[in-house]
Coordinates of C-alpha atoms in Angstrom, one line a residue:
X1 CA 12.2 41.4 -11.8
X2 CA 10.7 42.2 -8.3
X3 CA 7.0 41.5 -8.2
X4 CA 4.6 44.4 -7.2
X5 CA 3.8 44.6 -3.4
X6 CA 0.1 44.0 -4.1
X7 CA 0.7 41.0 -6.0
X8 CA 3.0 39.7 -3.2
X9 CA 0.2 40.6 -0.7
X10 CA -2.4 38.5 -2.8
X11 CA 0.2 35.7 -2.9
X12 CA 0.5 35.5 0.9
X13 CA -3.4 35.7 1.3
X14 CA -3.8 32.9 -1.1
X15 CA -1.4 30.7 0.8
X16 CA -3.3 31.5 4.1
X17 CA -6.6 30.6 2.5
X18 CA -5.4 27.4 1.3
X19 CA -3.8 26.5 4.7
X20 CA -7.2 27.1 6.5
X21 CA -9.0 25.2 3.8
X22 CA -10.8 28.1 2.0
X23 CA -10.4 27.0 -1.6
X24 CA -12.6 29.6 -3.2
X25 CA -10.8 32.3 -1.3
X26 CA -7.5 30.8 -2.3
X27 CA -8.3 30.6 -6.0
X28 CA -9.5 34.2 -6.0
X29 CA -6.3 35.5 -4.4
X30 CA -4.0 33.5 -6.7
X31 CA -5.9 34.9 -9.7
X32 CA -5.7 38.5 -8.2
X33 CA -2.0 38.0 -7.8
X34 CA -1.8 37.0 -11.5
X35 CA -3.6 39.8 -12.8
X36 CA -1.8 42.4 -10.6
X37 CA 1.4 41.1 -11.7
X38 CA 0.3 41.1 -15.4
X39 CA -0.9 44.7 -15.1
X40 CA 2.5 45.7 -14.0
X41 CA 4.2 43.9 -16.7
X42 CA 5.8 41.3 -14.6
X43 CA 5.2 38.4 -16.9
X44 CA 7.3 35.9 -15.2
X45 CA 5.6 36.4 -11.7
X46 CA 2.3 36.5 -13.4
X47 CA 3.0 33.1 -15.1
X48 CA 4.0 31.8 -11.6
X49 CA 0.9 32.8 -10.0
X50 CA -1.0 31.1 -12.9
X51 CA 0.8 27.9 -12.3
X52 CA -0.1 27.8 -8.7
X53 CA -3.7 28.4 -9.4
X54 CA -3.6 25.6 -11.9
X55 CA -1.6 23.4 -9.7
X56 CA -4.2 23.8 -6.6
X57 CA -7.1 23.4 -9.0
X58 CA -5.6 20.2 -10.3
X59 CA -5.0 18.8 -6.8
X60 CA -8.8 19.5 -6.2
X61 CA -9.6 17.5 -9.1
X62 CA -10.7 20.4 -11.4
X63 CA -8.5 19.2 -14.4
X64 CA -10.1 21.3 -17.2
X65 CA -9.7 24.6 -15.2
X66 CA -6.2 23.7 -14.2
X67 CA -5.0 22.9 -17.7
X68 CA -6.4 26.3 -18.7
X69 CA -4.2 28.1 -16.3
X70 CA -1.3 26.0 -17.2
X71 CA -1.8 27.0 -20.8
X72 CA -2.0 30.6 -19.7
X73 CA 1.1 30.5 -17.8
X74 CA 3.1 28.9 -20.7
X75 CA 1.8 31.4 -23.1
X76 CA 3.1 34.4 -20.9
X77 CA 6.6 33.0 -21.1
X78 CA 6.7 31.4 -24.6
X79 CA 8.4 34.4 -26.2
X80 CA 10.9 35.2 -23.4
X81 CA 14.5 35.1 -24.2
X82 CA 15.7 33.3 -21.1
X83 CA 14.2 30.7 -18.8
X84 CA 12.5 32.0 -15.7
X85 CA 11.1 30.5 -12.5
X86 CA 7.7 29.8 -14.1
X87 CA 9.1 27.8 -16.8
X88 CA 10.6 25.5 -14.2
X89 CA 7.3 25.3 -12.3
X90 CA 5.5 24.3 -15.5
X91 CA 7.7 21.2 -15.8
X92 CA 6.1 19.9 -12.6
X93 CA 2.8 18.8 -13.9
X94 CA 4.5 17.4 -16.9
X95 CA 6.6 15.4 -14.9
X96 CA 3.8 14.1 -12.9
X97 CA 1.6 13.3 -16.1
X98 CA 4.7 11.3 -17.3
X99 CA 4.7 9.5 -14.2
X100 CA 1.0 8.8 -14.3
X101 CA 1.4 7.5 -18.0
X102 CA 4.2 5.0 -16.9
X103 CA 7.1 6.9 -18.4
X104 CA 9.5 7.3 -15.4
X105 CA 12.4 8.1 -17.7
X106 CA 10.7 11.2 -19.1
X107 CA 9.5 12.1 -15.5
X108 CA 13.1 11.9 -14.2
X109 CA 14.2 14.2 -16.9
X110 CA 11.6 16.8 -16.4
X111 CA 11.8 16.6 -12.5
X112 CA 15.8 17.1 -12.9
X113 CA 15.3 20.0 -15.1
X114 CA 12.9 21.7 -12.7
X115 CA 15.4 21.3 -9.9
X116 CA 18.2 22.6 -11.9
X117 CA 16.1 25.7 -12.7
X118 CA 15.1 26.1 -9.1
X119 CA 18.9 25.9 -8.1
X120 CA 19.9 28.6 -10.7
X121 CA 17.1 31.0 -9.5
X122 CA 17.6 30.1 -5.8
X123 CA 14.0 29.1 -5.5
X124 CA 13.8 26.5 -2.7
X125 CA 10.3 25.5 -3.5
X126 CA 10.9 24.8 -7.0
X127 CA 14.2 22.9 -6.4
X128 CA 12.3 20.7 -3.9
X129 CA 9.3 20.3 -6.2
X130 CA 11.9 18.9 -9.0
X131 CA 13.8 16.7 -6.6
X132 CA 10.5 15.3 -5.5
X133 CA 9.4 14.5 -8.9
X134 CA 13.0 13.0 -9.9
X135 CA 12.9 10.8 -6.8
X136 CA 9.4 9.5 -7.3
X137 CA 10.3 8.6 -11.0
X138 CA 13.4 6.9 -9.9
X139 CA 11.3 4.7 -7.6
X140 CA 8.9 4.0 -10.4
X141 CA 11.8 3.0 -12.6
X142 CA 12.8 0.4 -10.1
X143 CA 15.6 2.4 -8.2
X144 CA 14.1 2.7 -4.8
X145 CA 17.5 3.5 -3.0
X146 CA 18.4 6.3 -5.5
X147 CA 14.8 7.7 -5.3
X148 CA 14.6 7.7 -1.6
X149 CA 18.1 9.4 -1.3
X150 CA 16.5 12.3 -3.3
X151 CA 13.3 12.3 -1.3
X152 CA 15.4 12.3 2.0
X153 CA 17.1 15.3 0.8
X154 CA 13.8 17.2 0.3
X155 CA 12.6 16.0 3.7
X156 CA 15.7 17.7 5.2
X157 CA 14.8 20.9 3.6
X158 CA 11.2 20.7 4.7
X159 CA 12.1 19.7 8.4
X160 CA 14.5 22.7 8.5
X161 CA 11.8 25.1 7.5
X162 CA 13.3 26.0 4.2
X163 CA 10.4 25.6 2.2
X164 CA 7.0 27.3 1.8
X165 CA 4.0 25.9 3.6
X166 CA 2.3 24.4 0.6
X167 CA 5.3 22.6 -0.8
X168 CA 6.3 21.5 2.8
X169 CA 2.9 19.8 3.2
X170 CA 3.0 18.1 -0.4
X171 CA 6.6 16.9 0.1
X172 CA 5.7 15.3 3.6
X173 CA 2.8 13.5 2.2
X174 CA 4.2 12.5 -1.0
X175 CA 7.4 11.0 0.6
X176 CA 5.5 9.2 3.4
X177 CA 3.2 7.5 0.6
X178 CA 6.4 6.3 -1.1
X179 CA 7.8 5.1 2.2
X180 CA 4.8 3.0 3.0
X181 CA 4.5 1.7 -0.6
X182 CA 8.2 0.5 -0.3
X183 CA 7.5 -1.3 3.1
X184 CA 10.0 1.2 4.8
X185 CA 7.7 1.6 7.8
X186 CA 10.5 2.9 10.1
X187 CA 11.3 5.9 7.7
X188 CA 7.5 6.4 7.2
X189 CA 6.9 6.6 11.0
X190 CA 9.8 9.1 11.4
X191 CA 8.4 11.4 8.6
X192 CA 4.8 11.0 9.8
X193 CA 5.8 12.1 13.1
X194 CA 7.6 15.3 11.7
X195 CA 4.4 15.9 9.5
X196 CA 2.2 15.6 12.6
X197 CA 4.3 18.0 14.6
X198 CA 4.4 20.5 11.5
X199 CA 0.6 20.3 11.2
X200 CA 0.1 21.0 15.0
X201 CA 2.5 24.0 14.7
X202 CA 0.3 25.5 11.9
X203 CA -2.6 27.3 13.5
X204 CA -5.8 26.5 11.8
X205 CA -4.4 24.2 9.4
X206 CA -6.9 22.1 7.3
X207 CA -5.0 20.5 4.4
X208 CA -2.6 17.7 5.0
X209 CA -4.2 16.7 8.5
X210 CA -6.5 14.2 6.7
X211 CA -3.7 12.5 4.7
X212 CA -1.5 12.5 7.7
X213 CA -4.3 10.5 9.6
X214 CA -4.3 7.9 6.7
X215 CA -0.5 7.4 7.1
X216 CA -0.9 7.2 10.8
X217 CA -3.8 4.5 10.4
X218 CA -1.4 2.5 8.1
X219 CA 1.4 2.6 10.9
X220 CA -1.0 1.8 13.6
X221 CA -2.3 -1.3 11.7
X222 CA 1.4 -2.4 11.2
X223 CA 2.2 -1.8 15.0
X224 CA -0.9 -3.8 16.2
X225 CA -3.0 -0.7 17.4
X226 CA -6.1 -1.7 15.5
X227 CA -8.5 0.4 17.4
X228 CA -6.5 3.4 16.8
X229 CA -6.0 2.4 13.2
X230 CA -9.8 2.3 12.7
X231 CA -10.3 5.7 14.4
X232 CA -7.6 7.4 12.4
X233 CA -9.1 6.0 9.1
X234 CA -12.5 7.2 10.0
X235 CA -11.1 10.6 11.0
X236 CA -9.3 10.7 7.6
X237 CA -12.6 9.8 5.7
X238 CA -14.4 12.7 7.4
X239 CA -11.6 15.2 7.1
X240 CA -10.8 14.6 3.3
X241 CA -14.6 14.4 2.3
X242 CA -15.6 18.0 1.8
X243 CA -14.4 18.9 -0.6
X244 CA -13.2 15.6 -1.9
X245 CA -9.4 15.2 -1.6
X246 CA -7.3 13.0 -3.8
X247 CA -6.3 11.0 -0.9
X248 CA -10.1 10.3 0.1
X249 CA -9.9 7.0 -2.0
X250 CA -6.8 5.7 0.1
X251 CA -8.6 6.6 3.3
X252 CA -11.7 4.5 2.4
X253 CA -9.4 1.7 1.3
X254 CA -7.4 1.8 4.6
X255 CA -10.8 1.6 6.5
X256 CA -11.8 -1.3 4.3
X257 CA -8.5 -3.1 5.1
X258 CA -9.2 -2.8 8.8
X259 CA -12.8 -4.0 8.6
X260 CA -11.9 -7.1 6.5
X261 CA -9.1 -8.0 8.9
X262 CA -11.5 -7.9 11.8
X263 CA -14.1 -9.9 10.0
X264 CA -16.6 -7.1 9.1
X265 CA -16.8 -8.3 5.5
X266 CA -19.8 -6.3 4.5
X267 CA -18.3 -3.1 5.9
X268 CA -15.2 -3.9 4.0
X269 CA -17.0 -4.2 0.7
X270 CA -18.7 -0.9 1.4
X271 CA -15.3 0.9 2.0
X272 CA -13.7 -0.8 -1.0
X273 CA -16.5 0.5 -3.2
X274 CA -16.1 4.0 -1.7
X275 CA -12.2 3.8 -2.5
X276 CA -13.0 3.0 -6.0
X277 CA -15.5 5.7 -6.5
X278 CA -12.9 8.0 -5.4
X279 CA -10.2 6.8 -7.5
X280 CA -8.2 4.3 -5.6
X281 CA -8.3 0.6 -7.1
X282 CA -9.0 -1.4 -4.0
X283 CA -6.8 -4.2 -4.5
X284 CA -5.3 -6.5 -3.1
X285 CA -7.9 -5.9 -0.4
X286 CA -11.0 -6.6 -2.5
X287 CA -9.4 -9.8 -3.9
X288 CA -8.7 -11.1 -0.4
X289 CA -12.1 -10.1 0.6
X290 CA -13.6 -12.4 -2.3
X291 CA -11.3 -15.1 -1.0
X292 CA -12.5 -14.6 2.7
X293 CA -16.2 -14.9 1.2
X294 CA -15.1 -18.4 -0.4
X295 CA -15.0 -17.2 -4.0
X296 CA -11.6 -18.2 -4.9
X297 CA -12.3 -18.0 -8.8
X298 CA -13.3 -14.2 -8.4
X299 CA -10.3 -13.6 -6.0
X300 CA -7.8 -15.1 -8.6
X301 CA -9.4 -13.1 -11.5
X302 CA -9.2 -9.8 -9.6
X303 CA -5.4 -10.4 -8.5
X304 CA -4.5 -11.4 -12.0
X305 CA -6.1 -8.3 -13.5
X306 CA -4.4 -6.1 -10.9
X307 CA -1.0 -7.7 -11.7
X308 CA -1.6 -7.3 -15.4
X309 CA -2.0 -3.6 -14.9
X310 CA 0.5 -2.8 -12.1
X311 CA 3.6 -3.3 -14.3
X312 CA 6.8 -2.2 -12.2
X313 CA 4.6 0.1 -9.9
X314 CA 5.5 0.1 -6.1
X315 CA 2.1 -1.6 -5.5
X316 CA 3.3 -4.8 -7.2
X317 CA 4.9 -6.5 -4.0
X318 CA 1.6 -6.3 -2.1
X319 CA -0.3 -7.7 -5.1
X320 CA 2.2 -10.5 -5.3
X321 CA 2.0 -11.5 -1.8
X322 CA -1.8 -11.6 -1.9
X323 CA -1.5 -13.6 -5.1
X324 CA 0.6 -16.3 -3.4
X325 CA -2.1 -16.6 -0.6
X326 CA -4.9 -16.8 -3.2
X327 CA -3.2 -19.3 -5.5
X328 CA -2.4 -21.5 -2.7
X329 CA -6.0 -21.5 -1.3
X330 CA -7.2 -22.4 -4.9
X331 CA -4.6 -25.3 -5.1
X332 CA -2.9 -23.5 -8.0
X333 CA 0.7 -24.2 -6.7
X334 CA 2.4 -23.4 -10.1
X335 CA 0.9 -19.9 -10.0
X336 CA 1.7 -19.4 -6.4
X337 CA 5.3 -20.4 -7.1
X338 CA 5.6 -18.0 -9.9
X339 CA 4.3 -15.1 -7.8
X340 CA 6.7 -16.1 -5.0
X341 CA 9.6 -16.2 -7.2
X342 CA 8.9 -12.7 -8.6
X343 CA 8.4 -11.3 -5.1
X344 CA 11.7 -12.6 -4.0
X345 CA 13.3 -11.1 -7.0
X346 CA 11.9 -7.6 -6.1
X347 CA 13.0 -8.1 -2.5
X348 CA 16.6 -8.9 -3.7
X349 CA 16.8 -5.5 -5.5
X350 CA 15.5 -3.8 -2.4
X351 CA 17.0 -2.8 0.9
X352 CA 13.8 -3.2 2.8
X353 CA 13.8 -5.7 5.6
X354 CA 10.0 -6.1 5.5
X355 CA 9.8 -6.8 1.9
X356 CA 12.5 -9.4 2.4
X357 CA 10.4 -10.9 5.3
X358 CA 7.3 -10.9 3.0
X359 CA 9.3 -12.9 0.4
X360 CA 10.6 -15.3 2.9
X361 CA 6.9 -16.0 4.2
X362 CA 5.6 -16.4 0.8
X363 CA 8.6 -18.6 -0.3
X364 CA 8.1 -20.8 2.8
X365 CA 4.5 -21.2 2.2
X366 CA 5.2 -22.5 -1.3
X367 CA 8.1 -24.7 -0.4
X368 CA 5.7 -26.6 2.0
X369 CA 3.4 -27.3 -0.9
X370 CA 6.4 -29.1 -2.7
X371 CA 7.5 -31.1 0.3
X372 CA 10.6 -29.1 1.1
X373 CA 9.7 -28.6 4.8
X374 CA 13.2 -27.9 6.2
X375 CA 13.7 -25.3 3.5
X376 CA 10.3 -23.9 4.4
X377 CA 11.1 -23.6 8.0
X378 CA 14.3 -21.7 7.5
X379 CA 12.5 -19.2 5.3
X380 CA 9.6 -18.7 7.7
X381 CA 11.9 -18.5 10.8
X382 CA 13.7 -15.6 9.0
X383 CA 10.3 -13.9 8.4
X384 CA 9.2 -14.5 11.7
X385 CA 12.3 -12.8 13.1
X386 CA 12.1 -9.7 10.8
X387 CA 8.4 -9.2 11.8
X388 CA 9.1 -9.6 15.5
X389 CA 12.0 -7.1 15.2
X390 CA 9.7 -4.7 13.5
X391 CA 7.0 -5.0 16.1
X392 CA 4.4 -6.2 13.6
X393 CA 2.2 -8.7 15.5
X394 CA -0.3 -9.7 12.9
X395 CA 2.5 -10.7 10.5
X396 CA 4.2 -12.5 13.3
X397 CA 0.9 -14.5 14.1
X398 CA 0.5 -15.3 10.4
X399 CA 3.9 -16.7 10.1
X400 CA 3.3 -18.5 13.3
X401 CA 0.4 -20.3 11.6
X402 CA 2.7 -21.4 8.7
X403 CA 5.6 -22.6 11.1
X404 CA 3.0 -24.6 13.0
X405 CA 1.9 -26.3 9.8
X406 CA 5.6 -27.1 8.8
X407 CA 6.3 -28.5 12.3
X408 CA 3.2 -30.7 12.1
X409 CA 4.5 -31.9 8.7
X410 CA 7.8 -32.8 10.5
X411 CA 5.9 -34.8 12.9
X412 CA 6.7 -32.2 15.7
X413 CA 3.3 -31.9 17.3
X414 CA 4.5 -30.1 20.3
X415 CA 6.2 -27.2 18.6
X416 CA 3.2 -27.0 16.2
X417 CA 1.0 -26.5 19.2
X418 CA 3.3 -23.7 20.5
X419 CA 3.2 -21.9 17.1
X420 CA -0.5 -22.3 16.9
X421 CA -1.1 -21.1 20.4
X422 CA 1.2 -18.0 19.8
X423 CA -0.9 -17.1 16.8
X424 CA -4.1 -17.5 18.7
X425 CA -2.9 -15.2 21.5
X426 CA -1.8 -12.5 18.9
X427 CA -5.0 -12.9 16.8
X428 CA -7.0 -12.5 19.9
X429 CA -5.4 -9.5 21.2
X430 CA -5.9 -7.8 17.7
X431 CA -9.5 -9.1 17.5
X432 CA -8.5 -10.5 14.0
X433 CA -11.6 -12.7 14.0
X434 CA -11.2 -14.7 10.8
X435 CA -7.7 -15.6 11.5
X436 CA -8.6 -16.5 15.2
X437 CA -11.2 -18.8 14.0
X438 CA -8.9 -20.5 11.5
X439 CA -6.1 -21.1 14.2
X440 CA -8.6 -22.4 16.7
X441 CA -9.7 -25.0 14.2
X442 CA -6.2 -25.9 13.6
X443 CA -5.5 -26.4 17.4
X444 CA -8.6 -28.6 17.4
X445 CA -7.3 -30.8 14.6
X446 CA -3.9 -30.9 16.3
X447 CA -5.3 -32.1 19.6
X448 CA -6.6 -35.3 17.8
X449 CA -3.0 -36.4 17.4
X450 CA -3.1 -39.0 14.8
X451 CA -0.3 -40.8 16.3
X452 CA -2.6 -42.0 19.2
X453 CA -5.6 -42.8 17.1
X454 CA -7.1 -44.1 13.9
X455 CA -6.8 -41.5 11.1
X456 CA -10.1 -42.6 9.7
X457 CA -11.8 -41.5 12.9
X458 CA -9.7 -38.2 13.5
X459 CA -10.5 -36.9 10.0
X460 CA -14.0 -35.8 9.7
X461 CA -16.2 -37.3 7.1
X462 CA -15.9 -34.4 4.8
X463 CA -12.1 -34.4 5.2
X464 CA -11.9 -37.9 4.2
X465 CA -13.9 -37.2 1.1
X466 CA -11.6 -34.3 0.2
X467 CA -8.6 -36.6 0.8
X468 CA -9.9 -39.3 -1.5
X469 CA -10.3 -36.4 -4.2
X470 CA -6.7 -35.3 -3.5
X471 CA -5.5 -38.8 -3.8
X472 CA -7.4 -38.9 -7.3
X473 CA -5.2 -36.0 -8.4
X474 CA -7.9 -33.2 -8.4
X475 CA -7.2 -29.6 -7.8
X476 CA -9.2 -27.5 -5.2
X477 CA -11.3 -26.0 -8.0
X478 CA -12.3 -29.5 -9.3
X479 CA -13.1 -30.8 -5.8
X480 CA -15.2 -27.8 -5.2
X481 CA -17.2 -28.4 -8.3
X482 CA -17.8 -32.1 -7.3
X483 CA -18.7 -31.3 -3.6
X484 CA -20.7 -28.2 -4.6
X485 CA -18.7 -26.0 -2.2
X486 CA -16.4 -23.0 -2.7
X487 CA -12.8 -23.5 -3.4
X488 CA -11.9 -21.5 -0.2
X489 CA -13.8 -24.2 1.8
X490 CA -12.0 -27.0 0.1
X491 CA -8.6 -25.1 0.9
X492 CA -9.5 -24.9 4.6
X493 CA -10.2 -28.8 4.5
X494 CA -6.9 -29.4 2.9
X495 CA -5.0 -27.3 5.5
X496 CA -6.7 -29.3 8.3
X497 CA -6.0 -32.7 6.7
X498 CA -2.2 -31.6 6.5
X499 CA -2.1 -30.6 10.2
X500 CA -3.9 -33.8 11.2
X501 CA -1.9 -36.1 9.2
X502 CA 1.4 -34.3 9.6
X503 CA 2.1 -33.9 6.1
X504 CA 3.0 -30.7 3.9
X505 CA 1.7 -31.3 0.5
X506 CA -0.7 -33.2 -1.8
X507 CA 1.7 -35.7 -2.7
X508 CA 2.6 -36.7 1.0
X509 CA -1.2 -36.6 1.7
X510 CA -1.9 -39.0 -1.0
X511 CA 0.8 -41.4 -0.1
X512 CA -0.4 -41.3 3.4
X513 CA -3.9 -42.1 2.3
X514 CA -2.8 -45.2 0.3
X515 CA -0.5 -46.4 3.0
X516 CA -3.3 -46.2 5.7
X517 CA -6.1 -47.6 3.2
X518 CA -8.1 -44.4 3.6
X519 CA -8.8 -44.5 -0.1

């Protein structure tokens, strides 16, 4: 049934108010459209307008009011003989709720049904909304390729201008978020460019610009434009703050990541707290912050809690990568190995080259701990090649540090020096202060060149003490307790011992210590 002209006018005014960020006017206009259609007896259109008012209230965090409008929408069409567009739209919040409740199978079914209704009624927005929900549910169910195929289809409709402005913006932001989570940064960059161009073409547009800036910051971080990443994150925090947008927590988390990587640990803690306050669980960042501050026990507890909660979510690979780093620093090689194996299994099911590189980097670091240095070198070379091809300098530098340690363990001091020096240059260009300080210490240790001197003099007194505890079979945590230092500090001493002695693991360090009468 054709809606009344007055109702259509209110609908257009509601959309314009939304796009310029006038939430009160937007809500007022949707309600006016609903009441006008209701008075004219157009129940299906009145129900659709009620859905939109509810959906935008939900996006603004007003859950109770939103649910009230969803109930009203459903009651209007409850006794209709056939389905209508509104019945399809009402499946969208149900699908999103199922996804939130970790029920991707139900979310898939609801999204697919909504898309089917959209097809039948030739409603491009409903069809796209349904496909979007279906694709997100497939990704959550562990089928990223199938899910992204549906999301790409939605993006083609958006880029071609076939969707309404609200659904276009929602689709862009949702798809880019999934791309970043799946480490498909090439696709994320492509759609972020499209979103930025679309935002610029909408005169006076307020929504979506802030979330676009979050995605831009994430990509700038990966590409090595850290000053730009910080500026974009700051702008995103400002744009999304008033009124608070659902993506505000992610913006604060991204700012926290940049502060942590640059060595502003207090600033990072502040940002992570803001992220949590706005609904974003700040992991793995906060766990890595605890590690950087020397509290390996807290870091381990945080990352294990996050992994226990994450299930099969797209956030799991990032958590596993951090877990490998944290467990290695704590000397818990068994736990590091388990996390690395799970990450490798996920990478094998994915088409993401970056996810494979992350898994290779983690596997290489663990293989060194078991003395499998040739295998470690192979995995680390593969990771370095992939990161370099993706133009990700920070990841290239971190892999170079591991390669340097592996080369030193093989007795190849020259190649170790090349790798450490490469990492030093890249960390310096990025102003990654904590990593830069670490690699500079490794270069100093390497310069001692134990082959030309007495290891009892090239190792510091504290390193000799730590080596004695290693030879006694103690873990990093046990050593930390005896020396009254943090496990993180012990991990750094262990790393320096490996580099100076040219060994790759605790067993080799122990053998070296006994062979050279250091214990």
